[in-house]
mmCIF file of C-alpha atoms and ligand atoms in Angstrom:
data_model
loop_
_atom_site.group_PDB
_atom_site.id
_atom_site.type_symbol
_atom_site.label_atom_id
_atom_site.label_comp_id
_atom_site.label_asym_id
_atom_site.label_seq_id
_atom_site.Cartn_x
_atom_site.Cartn_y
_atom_site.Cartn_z
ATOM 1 C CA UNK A 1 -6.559 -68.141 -35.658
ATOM 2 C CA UNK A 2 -7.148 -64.797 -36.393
ATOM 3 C CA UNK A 3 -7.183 -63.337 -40.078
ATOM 4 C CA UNK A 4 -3.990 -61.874 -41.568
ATOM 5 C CA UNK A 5 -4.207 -58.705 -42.090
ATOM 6 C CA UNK A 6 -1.290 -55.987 -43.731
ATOM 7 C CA UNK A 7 -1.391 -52.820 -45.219
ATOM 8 C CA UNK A 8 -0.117 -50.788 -47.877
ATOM 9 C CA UNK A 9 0.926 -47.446 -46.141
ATOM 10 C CA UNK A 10 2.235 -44.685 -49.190
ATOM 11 C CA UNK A 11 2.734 -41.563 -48.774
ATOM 12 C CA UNK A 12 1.858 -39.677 -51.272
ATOM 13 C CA UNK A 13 4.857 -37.498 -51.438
ATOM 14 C CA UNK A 14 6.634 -38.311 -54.728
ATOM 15 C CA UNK A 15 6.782 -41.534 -57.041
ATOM 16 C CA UNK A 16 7.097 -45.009 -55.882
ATOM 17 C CA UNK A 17 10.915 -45.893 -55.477
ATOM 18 C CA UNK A 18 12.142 -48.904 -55.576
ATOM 19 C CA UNK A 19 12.410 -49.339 -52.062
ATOM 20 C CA UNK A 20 8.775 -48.752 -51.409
ATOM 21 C CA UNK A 21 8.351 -51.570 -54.429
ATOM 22 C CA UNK A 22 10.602 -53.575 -52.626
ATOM 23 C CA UNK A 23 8.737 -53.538 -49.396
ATOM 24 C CA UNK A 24 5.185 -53.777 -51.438
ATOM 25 C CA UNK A 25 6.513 -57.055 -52.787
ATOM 26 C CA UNK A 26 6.775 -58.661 -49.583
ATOM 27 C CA UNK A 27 3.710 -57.322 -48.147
ATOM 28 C CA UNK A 28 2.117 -58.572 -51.183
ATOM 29 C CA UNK A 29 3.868 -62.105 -50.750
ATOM 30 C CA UNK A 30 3.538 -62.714 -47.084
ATOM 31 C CA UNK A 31 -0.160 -61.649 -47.158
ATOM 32 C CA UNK A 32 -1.166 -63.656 -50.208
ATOM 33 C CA UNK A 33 0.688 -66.798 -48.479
ATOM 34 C CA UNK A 34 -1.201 -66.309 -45.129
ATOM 35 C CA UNK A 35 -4.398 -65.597 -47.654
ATOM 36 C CA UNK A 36 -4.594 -62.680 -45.495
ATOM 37 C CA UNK A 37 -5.973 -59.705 -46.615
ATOM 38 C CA UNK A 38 -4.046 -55.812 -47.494
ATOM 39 C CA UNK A 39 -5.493 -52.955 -46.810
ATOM 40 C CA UNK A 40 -4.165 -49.822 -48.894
ATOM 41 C CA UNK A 41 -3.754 -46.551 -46.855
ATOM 42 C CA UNK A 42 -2.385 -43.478 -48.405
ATOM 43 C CA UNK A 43 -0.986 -41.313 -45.731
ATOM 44 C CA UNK A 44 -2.051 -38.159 -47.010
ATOM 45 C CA UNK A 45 -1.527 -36.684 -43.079
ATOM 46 C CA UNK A 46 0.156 -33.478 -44.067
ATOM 47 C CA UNK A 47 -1.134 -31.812 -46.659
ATOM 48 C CA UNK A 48 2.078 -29.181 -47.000
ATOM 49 C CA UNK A 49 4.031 -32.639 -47.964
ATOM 50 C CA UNK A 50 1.343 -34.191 -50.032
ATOM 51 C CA UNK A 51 2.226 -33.653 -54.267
ATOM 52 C CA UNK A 52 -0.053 -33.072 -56.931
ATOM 53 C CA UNK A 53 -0.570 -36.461 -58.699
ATOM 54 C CA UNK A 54 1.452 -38.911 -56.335
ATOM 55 C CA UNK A 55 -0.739 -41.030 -54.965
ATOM 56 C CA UNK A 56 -2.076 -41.090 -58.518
ATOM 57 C CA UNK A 57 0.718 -42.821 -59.783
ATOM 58 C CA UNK A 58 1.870 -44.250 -56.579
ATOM 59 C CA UNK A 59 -1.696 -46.693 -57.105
ATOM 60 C CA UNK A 60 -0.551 -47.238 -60.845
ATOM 61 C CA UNK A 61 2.745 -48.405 -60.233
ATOM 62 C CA UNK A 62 1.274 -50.644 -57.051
ATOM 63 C CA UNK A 63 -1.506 -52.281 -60.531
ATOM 64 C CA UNK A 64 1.357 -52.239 -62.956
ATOM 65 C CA UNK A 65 3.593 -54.672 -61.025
ATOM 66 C CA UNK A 66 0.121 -56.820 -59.914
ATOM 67 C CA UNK A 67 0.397 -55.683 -56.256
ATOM 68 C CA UNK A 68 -2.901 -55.091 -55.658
ATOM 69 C CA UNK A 69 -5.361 -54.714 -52.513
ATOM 70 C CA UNK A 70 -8.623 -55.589 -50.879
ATOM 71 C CA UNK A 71 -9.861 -52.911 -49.279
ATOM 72 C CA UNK A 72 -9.397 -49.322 -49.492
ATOM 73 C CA UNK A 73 -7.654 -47.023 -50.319
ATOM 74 C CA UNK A 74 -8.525 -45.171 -47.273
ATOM 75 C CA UNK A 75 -6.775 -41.785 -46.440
ATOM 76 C CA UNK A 76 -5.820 -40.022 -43.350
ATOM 77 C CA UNK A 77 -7.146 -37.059 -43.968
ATOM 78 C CA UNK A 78 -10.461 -38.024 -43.212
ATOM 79 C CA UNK A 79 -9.970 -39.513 -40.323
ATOM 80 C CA UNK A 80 -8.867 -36.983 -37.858
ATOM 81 C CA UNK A 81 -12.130 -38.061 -35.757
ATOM 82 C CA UNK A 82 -10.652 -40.954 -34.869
ATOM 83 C CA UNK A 83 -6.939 -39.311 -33.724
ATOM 84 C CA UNK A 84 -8.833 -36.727 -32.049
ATOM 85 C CA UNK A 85 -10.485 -39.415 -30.384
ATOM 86 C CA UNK A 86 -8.040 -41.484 -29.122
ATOM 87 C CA UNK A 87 -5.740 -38.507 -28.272
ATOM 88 C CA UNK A 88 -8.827 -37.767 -26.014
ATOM 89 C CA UNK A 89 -8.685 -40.953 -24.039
ATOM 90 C CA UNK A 90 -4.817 -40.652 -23.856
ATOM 91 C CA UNK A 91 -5.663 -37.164 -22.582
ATOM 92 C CA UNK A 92 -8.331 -38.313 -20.021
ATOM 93 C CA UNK A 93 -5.234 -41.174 -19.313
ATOM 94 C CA UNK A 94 -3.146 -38.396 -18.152
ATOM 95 C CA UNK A 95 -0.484 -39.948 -20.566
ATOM 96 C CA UNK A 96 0.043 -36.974 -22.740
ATOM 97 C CA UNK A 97 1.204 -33.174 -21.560
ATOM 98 C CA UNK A 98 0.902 -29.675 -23.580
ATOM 99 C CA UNK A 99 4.635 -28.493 -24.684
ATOM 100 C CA UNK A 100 5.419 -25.240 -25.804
ATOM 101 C CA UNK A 101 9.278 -26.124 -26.552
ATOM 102 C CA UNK A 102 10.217 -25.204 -29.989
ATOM 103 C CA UNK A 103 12.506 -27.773 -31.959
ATOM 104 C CA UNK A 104 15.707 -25.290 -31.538
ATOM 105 C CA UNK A 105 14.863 -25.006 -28.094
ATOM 106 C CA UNK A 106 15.025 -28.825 -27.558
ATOM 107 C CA UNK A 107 17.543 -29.375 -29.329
ATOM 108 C CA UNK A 108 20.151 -26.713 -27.809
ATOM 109 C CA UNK A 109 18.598 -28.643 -24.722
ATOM 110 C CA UNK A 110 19.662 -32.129 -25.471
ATOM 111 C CA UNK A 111 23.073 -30.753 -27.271
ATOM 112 C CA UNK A 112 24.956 -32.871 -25.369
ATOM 113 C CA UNK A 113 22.858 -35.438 -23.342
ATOM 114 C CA UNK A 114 23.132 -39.068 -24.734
ATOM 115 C CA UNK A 115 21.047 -39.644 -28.196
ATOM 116 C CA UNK A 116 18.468 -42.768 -28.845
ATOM 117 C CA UNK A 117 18.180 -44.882 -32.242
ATOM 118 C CA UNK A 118 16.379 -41.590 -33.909
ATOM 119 C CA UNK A 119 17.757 -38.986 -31.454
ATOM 120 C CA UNK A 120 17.977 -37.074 -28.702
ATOM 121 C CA UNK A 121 15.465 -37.596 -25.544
ATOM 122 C CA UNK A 122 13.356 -35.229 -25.040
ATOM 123 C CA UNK A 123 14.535 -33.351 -21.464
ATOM 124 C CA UNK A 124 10.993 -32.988 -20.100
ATOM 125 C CA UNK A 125 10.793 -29.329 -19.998
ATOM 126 C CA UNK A 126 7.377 -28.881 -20.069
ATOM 127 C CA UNK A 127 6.192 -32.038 -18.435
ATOM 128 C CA UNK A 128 4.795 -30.500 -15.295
ATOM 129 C CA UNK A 129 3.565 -26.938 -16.916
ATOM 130 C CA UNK A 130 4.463 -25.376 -20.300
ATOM 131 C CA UNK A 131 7.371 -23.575 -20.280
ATOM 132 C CA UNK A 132 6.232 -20.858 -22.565
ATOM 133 C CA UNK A 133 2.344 -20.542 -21.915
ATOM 134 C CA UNK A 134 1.644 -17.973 -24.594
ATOM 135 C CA UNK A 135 2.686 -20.164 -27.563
ATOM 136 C CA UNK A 136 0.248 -22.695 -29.304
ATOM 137 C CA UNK A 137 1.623 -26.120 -27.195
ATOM 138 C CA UNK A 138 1.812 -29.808 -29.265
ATOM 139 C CA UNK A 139 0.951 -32.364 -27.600
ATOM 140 C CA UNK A 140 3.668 -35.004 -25.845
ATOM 141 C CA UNK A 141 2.889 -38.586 -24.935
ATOM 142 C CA UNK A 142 4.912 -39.193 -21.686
ATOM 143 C CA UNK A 143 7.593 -42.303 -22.288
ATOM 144 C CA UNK A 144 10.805 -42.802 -20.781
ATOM 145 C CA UNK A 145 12.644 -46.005 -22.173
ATOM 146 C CA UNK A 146 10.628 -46.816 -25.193
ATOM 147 C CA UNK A 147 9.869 -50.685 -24.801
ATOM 148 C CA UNK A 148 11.570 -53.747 -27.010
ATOM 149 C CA UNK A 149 10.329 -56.161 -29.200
ATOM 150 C CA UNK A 150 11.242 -59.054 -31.958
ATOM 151 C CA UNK A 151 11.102 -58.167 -35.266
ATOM 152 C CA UNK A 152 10.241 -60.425 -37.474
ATOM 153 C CA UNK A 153 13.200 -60.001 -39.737
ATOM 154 C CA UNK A 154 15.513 -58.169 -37.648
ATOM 155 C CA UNK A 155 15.427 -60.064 -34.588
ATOM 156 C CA UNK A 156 15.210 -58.668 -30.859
ATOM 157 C CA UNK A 157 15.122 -55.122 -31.045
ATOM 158 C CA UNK A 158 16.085 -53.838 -27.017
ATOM 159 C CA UNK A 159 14.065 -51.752 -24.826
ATOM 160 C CA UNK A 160 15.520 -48.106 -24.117
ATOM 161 C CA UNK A 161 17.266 -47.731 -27.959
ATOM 162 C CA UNK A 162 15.115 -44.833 -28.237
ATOM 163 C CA UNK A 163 13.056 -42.682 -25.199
ATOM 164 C CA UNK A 164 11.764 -39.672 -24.307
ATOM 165 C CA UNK A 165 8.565 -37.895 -24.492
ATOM 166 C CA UNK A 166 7.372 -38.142 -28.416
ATOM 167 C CA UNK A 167 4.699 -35.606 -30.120
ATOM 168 C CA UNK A 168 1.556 -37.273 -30.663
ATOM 169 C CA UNK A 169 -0.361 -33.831 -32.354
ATOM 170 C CA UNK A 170 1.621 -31.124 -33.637
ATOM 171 C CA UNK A 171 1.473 -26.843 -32.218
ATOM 172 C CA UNK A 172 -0.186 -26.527 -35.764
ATOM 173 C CA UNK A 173 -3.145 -28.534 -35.086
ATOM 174 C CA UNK A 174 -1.858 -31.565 -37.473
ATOM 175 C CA UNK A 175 -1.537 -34.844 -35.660
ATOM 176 C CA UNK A 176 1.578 -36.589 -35.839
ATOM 177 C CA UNK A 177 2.191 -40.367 -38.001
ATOM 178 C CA UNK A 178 3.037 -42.046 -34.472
ATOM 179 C CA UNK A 179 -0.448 -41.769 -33.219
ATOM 180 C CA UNK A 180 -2.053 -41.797 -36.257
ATOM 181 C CA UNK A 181 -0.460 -45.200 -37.780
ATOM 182 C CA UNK A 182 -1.438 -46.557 -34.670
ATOM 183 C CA UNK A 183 -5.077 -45.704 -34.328
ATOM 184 C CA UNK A 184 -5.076 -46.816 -38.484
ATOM 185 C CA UNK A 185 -3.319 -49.907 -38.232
ATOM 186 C CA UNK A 186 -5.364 -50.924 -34.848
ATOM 187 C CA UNK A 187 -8.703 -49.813 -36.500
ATOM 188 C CA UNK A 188 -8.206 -51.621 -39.248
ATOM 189 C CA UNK A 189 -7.565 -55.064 -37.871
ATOM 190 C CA UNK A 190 -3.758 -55.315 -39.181
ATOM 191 C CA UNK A 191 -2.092 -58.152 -37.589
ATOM 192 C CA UNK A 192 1.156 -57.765 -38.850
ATOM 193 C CA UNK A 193 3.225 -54.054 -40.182
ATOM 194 C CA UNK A 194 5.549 -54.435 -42.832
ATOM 195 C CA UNK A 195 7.656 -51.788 -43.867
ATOM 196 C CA UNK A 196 11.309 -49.820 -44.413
ATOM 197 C CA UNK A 197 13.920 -50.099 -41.936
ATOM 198 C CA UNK A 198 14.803 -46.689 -41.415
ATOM 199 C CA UNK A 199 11.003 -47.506 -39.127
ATOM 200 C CA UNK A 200 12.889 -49.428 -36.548
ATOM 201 C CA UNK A 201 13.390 -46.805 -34.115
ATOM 202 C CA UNK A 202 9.494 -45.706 -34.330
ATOM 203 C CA UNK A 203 8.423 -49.221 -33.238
ATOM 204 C CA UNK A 204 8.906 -49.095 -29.731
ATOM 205 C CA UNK A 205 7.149 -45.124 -29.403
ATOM 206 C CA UNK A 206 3.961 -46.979 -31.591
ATOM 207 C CA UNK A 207 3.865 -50.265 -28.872
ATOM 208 C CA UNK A 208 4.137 -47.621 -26.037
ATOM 209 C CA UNK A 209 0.858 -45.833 -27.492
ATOM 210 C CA UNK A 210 -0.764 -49.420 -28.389
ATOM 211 C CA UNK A 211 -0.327 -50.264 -24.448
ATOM 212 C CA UNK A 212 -1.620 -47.087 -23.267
ATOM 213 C CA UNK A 213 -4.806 -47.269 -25.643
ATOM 214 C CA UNK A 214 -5.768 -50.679 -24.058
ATOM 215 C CA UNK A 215 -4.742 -51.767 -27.892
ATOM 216 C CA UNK A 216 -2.829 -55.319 -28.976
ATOM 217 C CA UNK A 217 -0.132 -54.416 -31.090
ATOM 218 C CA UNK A 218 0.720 -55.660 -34.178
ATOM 219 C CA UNK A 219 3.839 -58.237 -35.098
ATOM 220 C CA UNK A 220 6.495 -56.102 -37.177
ATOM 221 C CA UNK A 221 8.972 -57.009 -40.015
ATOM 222 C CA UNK A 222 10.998 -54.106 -40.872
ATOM 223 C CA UNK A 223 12.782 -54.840 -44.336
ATOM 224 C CA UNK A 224 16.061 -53.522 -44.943
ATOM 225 C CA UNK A 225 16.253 -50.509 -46.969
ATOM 226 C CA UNK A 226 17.564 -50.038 -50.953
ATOM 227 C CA UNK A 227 20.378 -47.570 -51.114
ATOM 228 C CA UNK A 228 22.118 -45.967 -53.909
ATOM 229 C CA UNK A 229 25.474 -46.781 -55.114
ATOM 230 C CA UNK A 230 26.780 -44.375 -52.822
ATOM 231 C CA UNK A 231 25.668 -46.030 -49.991
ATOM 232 C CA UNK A 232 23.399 -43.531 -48.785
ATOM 233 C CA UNK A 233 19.097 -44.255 -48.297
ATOM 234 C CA UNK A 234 18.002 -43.971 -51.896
ATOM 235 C CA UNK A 235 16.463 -40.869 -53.100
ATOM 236 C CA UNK A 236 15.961 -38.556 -55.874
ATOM 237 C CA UNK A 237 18.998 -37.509 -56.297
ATOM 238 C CA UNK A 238 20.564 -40.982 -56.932
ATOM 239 C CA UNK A 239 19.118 -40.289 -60.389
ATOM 240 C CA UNK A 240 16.072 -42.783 -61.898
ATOM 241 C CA UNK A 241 15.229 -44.470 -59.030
ATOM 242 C CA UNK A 242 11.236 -44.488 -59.880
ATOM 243 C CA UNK A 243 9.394 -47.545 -60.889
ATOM 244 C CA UNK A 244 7.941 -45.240 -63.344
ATOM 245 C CA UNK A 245 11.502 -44.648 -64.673
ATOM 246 C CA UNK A 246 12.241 -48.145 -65.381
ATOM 247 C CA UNK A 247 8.882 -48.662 -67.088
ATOM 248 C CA UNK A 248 9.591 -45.323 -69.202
ATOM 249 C CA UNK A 249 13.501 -46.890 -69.845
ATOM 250 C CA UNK A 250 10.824 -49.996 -71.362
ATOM 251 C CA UNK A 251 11.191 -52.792 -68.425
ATOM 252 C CA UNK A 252 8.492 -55.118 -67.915
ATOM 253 C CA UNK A 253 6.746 -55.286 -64.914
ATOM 254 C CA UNK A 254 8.153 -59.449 -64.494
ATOM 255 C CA UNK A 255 11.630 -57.687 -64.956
ATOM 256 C CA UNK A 256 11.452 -55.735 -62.178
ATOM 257 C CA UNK A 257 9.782 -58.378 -60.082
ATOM 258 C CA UNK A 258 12.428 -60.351 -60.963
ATOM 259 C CA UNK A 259 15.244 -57.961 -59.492
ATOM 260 C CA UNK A 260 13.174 -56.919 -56.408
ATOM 261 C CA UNK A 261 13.080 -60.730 -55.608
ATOM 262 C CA UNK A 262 16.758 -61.591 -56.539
ATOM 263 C CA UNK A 263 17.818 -58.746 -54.110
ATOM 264 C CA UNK A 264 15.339 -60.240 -51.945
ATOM 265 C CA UNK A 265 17.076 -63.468 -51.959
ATOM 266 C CA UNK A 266 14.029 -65.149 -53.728
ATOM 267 C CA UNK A 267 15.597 -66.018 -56.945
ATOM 268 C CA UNK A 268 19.328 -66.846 -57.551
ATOM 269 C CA UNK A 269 19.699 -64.256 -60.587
ATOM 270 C CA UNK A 270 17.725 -61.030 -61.587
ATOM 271 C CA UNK A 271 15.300 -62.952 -64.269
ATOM 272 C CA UNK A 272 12.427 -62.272 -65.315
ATOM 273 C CA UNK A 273 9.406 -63.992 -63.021
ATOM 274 C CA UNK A 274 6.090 -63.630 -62.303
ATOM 275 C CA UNK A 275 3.815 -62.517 -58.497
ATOM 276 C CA UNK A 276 2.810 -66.267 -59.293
ATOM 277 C CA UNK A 277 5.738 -67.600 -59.350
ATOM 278 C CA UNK A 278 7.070 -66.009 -56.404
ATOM 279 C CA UNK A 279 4.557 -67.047 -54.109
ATOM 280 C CA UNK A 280 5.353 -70.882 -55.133
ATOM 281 C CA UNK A 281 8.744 -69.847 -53.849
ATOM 282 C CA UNK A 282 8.649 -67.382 -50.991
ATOM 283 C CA UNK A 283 10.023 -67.945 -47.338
ATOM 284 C CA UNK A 284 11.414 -65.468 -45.004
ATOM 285 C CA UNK A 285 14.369 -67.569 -44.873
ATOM 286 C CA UNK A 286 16.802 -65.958 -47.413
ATOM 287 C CA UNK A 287 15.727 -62.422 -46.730
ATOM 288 C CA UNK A 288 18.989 -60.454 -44.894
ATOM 289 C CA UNK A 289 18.533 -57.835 -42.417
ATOM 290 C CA UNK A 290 21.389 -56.153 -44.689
ATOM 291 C CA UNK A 291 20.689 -53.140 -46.845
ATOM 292 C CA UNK A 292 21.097 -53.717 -50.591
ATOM 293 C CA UNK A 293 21.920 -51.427 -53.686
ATOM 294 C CA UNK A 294 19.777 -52.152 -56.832
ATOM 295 C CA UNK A 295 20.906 -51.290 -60.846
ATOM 296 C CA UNK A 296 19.817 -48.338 -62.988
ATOM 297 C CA UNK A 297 17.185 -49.060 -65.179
HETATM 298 N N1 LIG B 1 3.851 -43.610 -44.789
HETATM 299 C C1 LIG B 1 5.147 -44.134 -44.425
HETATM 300 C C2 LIG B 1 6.070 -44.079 -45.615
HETATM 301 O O1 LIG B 1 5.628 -43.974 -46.745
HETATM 302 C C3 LIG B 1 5.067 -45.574 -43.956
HETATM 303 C C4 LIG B 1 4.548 -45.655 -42.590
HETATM 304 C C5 LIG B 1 4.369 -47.057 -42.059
HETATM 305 O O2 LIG B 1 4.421 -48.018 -42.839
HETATM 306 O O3 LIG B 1 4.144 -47.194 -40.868
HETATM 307 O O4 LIG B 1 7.278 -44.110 -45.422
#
């Protein structure tokens, strides 16, 4: 059987919430189980996004809970060879178009035509020739009905819940996380991707580019995301949501393990444990599909 492989995938955009902790611990757990191997990637793709210091402390809070890696950590931004040259073959493939369509022109296209998982379809304006030649085009892969698949957590995920031509390189030159996750996670032998939920509905666009590049994909667990007490996607503005906050507020890294895993459904109460300890214990099993809310440090 072929090795395990996983990844780490940050992007070094802010701090380390306790969702991406969340999702870490699992990755962490499942690979470690397999005695696979993880792989840390910072996805450093856009460097208008990127902040001064985060993935500096993003790698501090991965050491301070014992999550740690094997290989890497590799970053993005010096690999645009390798998007450039599998854009290329997708190119010489015929399966990707130019696309002059700015995003207010698409959407005051799609206004009212049926919306996908993350949105509307694409109408195909510039399929066949750009529609406004004189602009700087992106680059479209051509999909209609994205294809399905089984997630390992969430179950059967059905073809066509999202479609539409997706961009693959941006009008600004920068290539876009679809293709590049995909020539990463292909390149570097990952056999399974584990990440956040609100991910689903880029799944089926990343198998799509995986079949077109002659690639295998990947198997997928998606796990469900943390949200704040108001029930939206945690963020910033839900307050001290950092691991770095509940370190500062004096938790121990084994009490924070030890929530992540009761929310995970890996311990019957939020006490204190150890990345030992959890491995003894871990199965898919008790993990819901459901989002959760965590406490405040
Ligand atoms: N870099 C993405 C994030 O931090 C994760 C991408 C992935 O795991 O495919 O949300």
């Amino acid at each position: 059987m072929a090795e395990y492989r996983t990844r780490y995938a940050p992007s070094p955009t802010g701090a380390m919430h306790l969702g991406h902790a969340r999702t870490a611990l699992v990755t962490w757990l499942r690979a470690r189980r397999e005695a696979g191997r993880i792989v840390m990637r910072i996805e450093d793709l856009d460097p208008p996004r990127v902040r001064e210091g985060s993935e500096e402390s993003i790698l501090r809070d991965h050491a301070w809970l014992g999550l740690d890696w094997d290989e890497g950590p590799f970053h993005q931004s010096t690999r645009t060879a390798r998007y450039e040259a599998a854009l290329a073959r997708l190119e010489a493939a015929g399966r990707v178009f130019p696309c002059t369509c700015t995003r207010k022109e698409v959407q005051a296209a799609t206004a009212s035509a049926p919306h996908g998982d993350d949105g509307p379809r694409y109408p195909g304006t510039c399929r066949e020739r750009p529609s406004h030649p004189e602009r700087d085009p992106a680059i479209r892969f051509r999909m209609d009905d994205g294809p399905g698949f089984v997630d390992a957590l969430a179950g059967p995920y059905e073809a066509g819940r999202v479609g539409g031509d997706f961009i693959v390189r941006r009008s600004d030159g920068l290539f876009a996380y679809q293709l590049a996750v995909v020539v990463d996670d292909h390149e570097m032998g990952v056999t399974e991707v584990i990440r956040g939920d609100d991910l689903l509905p880029s799944t089926p666009r990343q198998i799509a580019l995986y079949e077109a590049l002659g690639w295998t994909p990947p198997s997928f667990l998606h796990v469900p995301l943390v949200l704040g007490e108001d029930g939206e996607r945690l963020a910033k503005r839900h307050g001290s949501v950092a691991v770095a906050d509940y370190r500062e507020a004096g938790w121990s890294p084994e009490r924070l393990l030890g929530t992540l895993a009761h929310s995970l459904g890996l311990l019957p109460a939020p006490t204190p444990t150890t990345l030992p300890a959890l491995l003894e214990r871990f199965s898919l099993d008790p993990l819901s599909p459901a989002p959760v809310t965590l406490p405040a440090p």
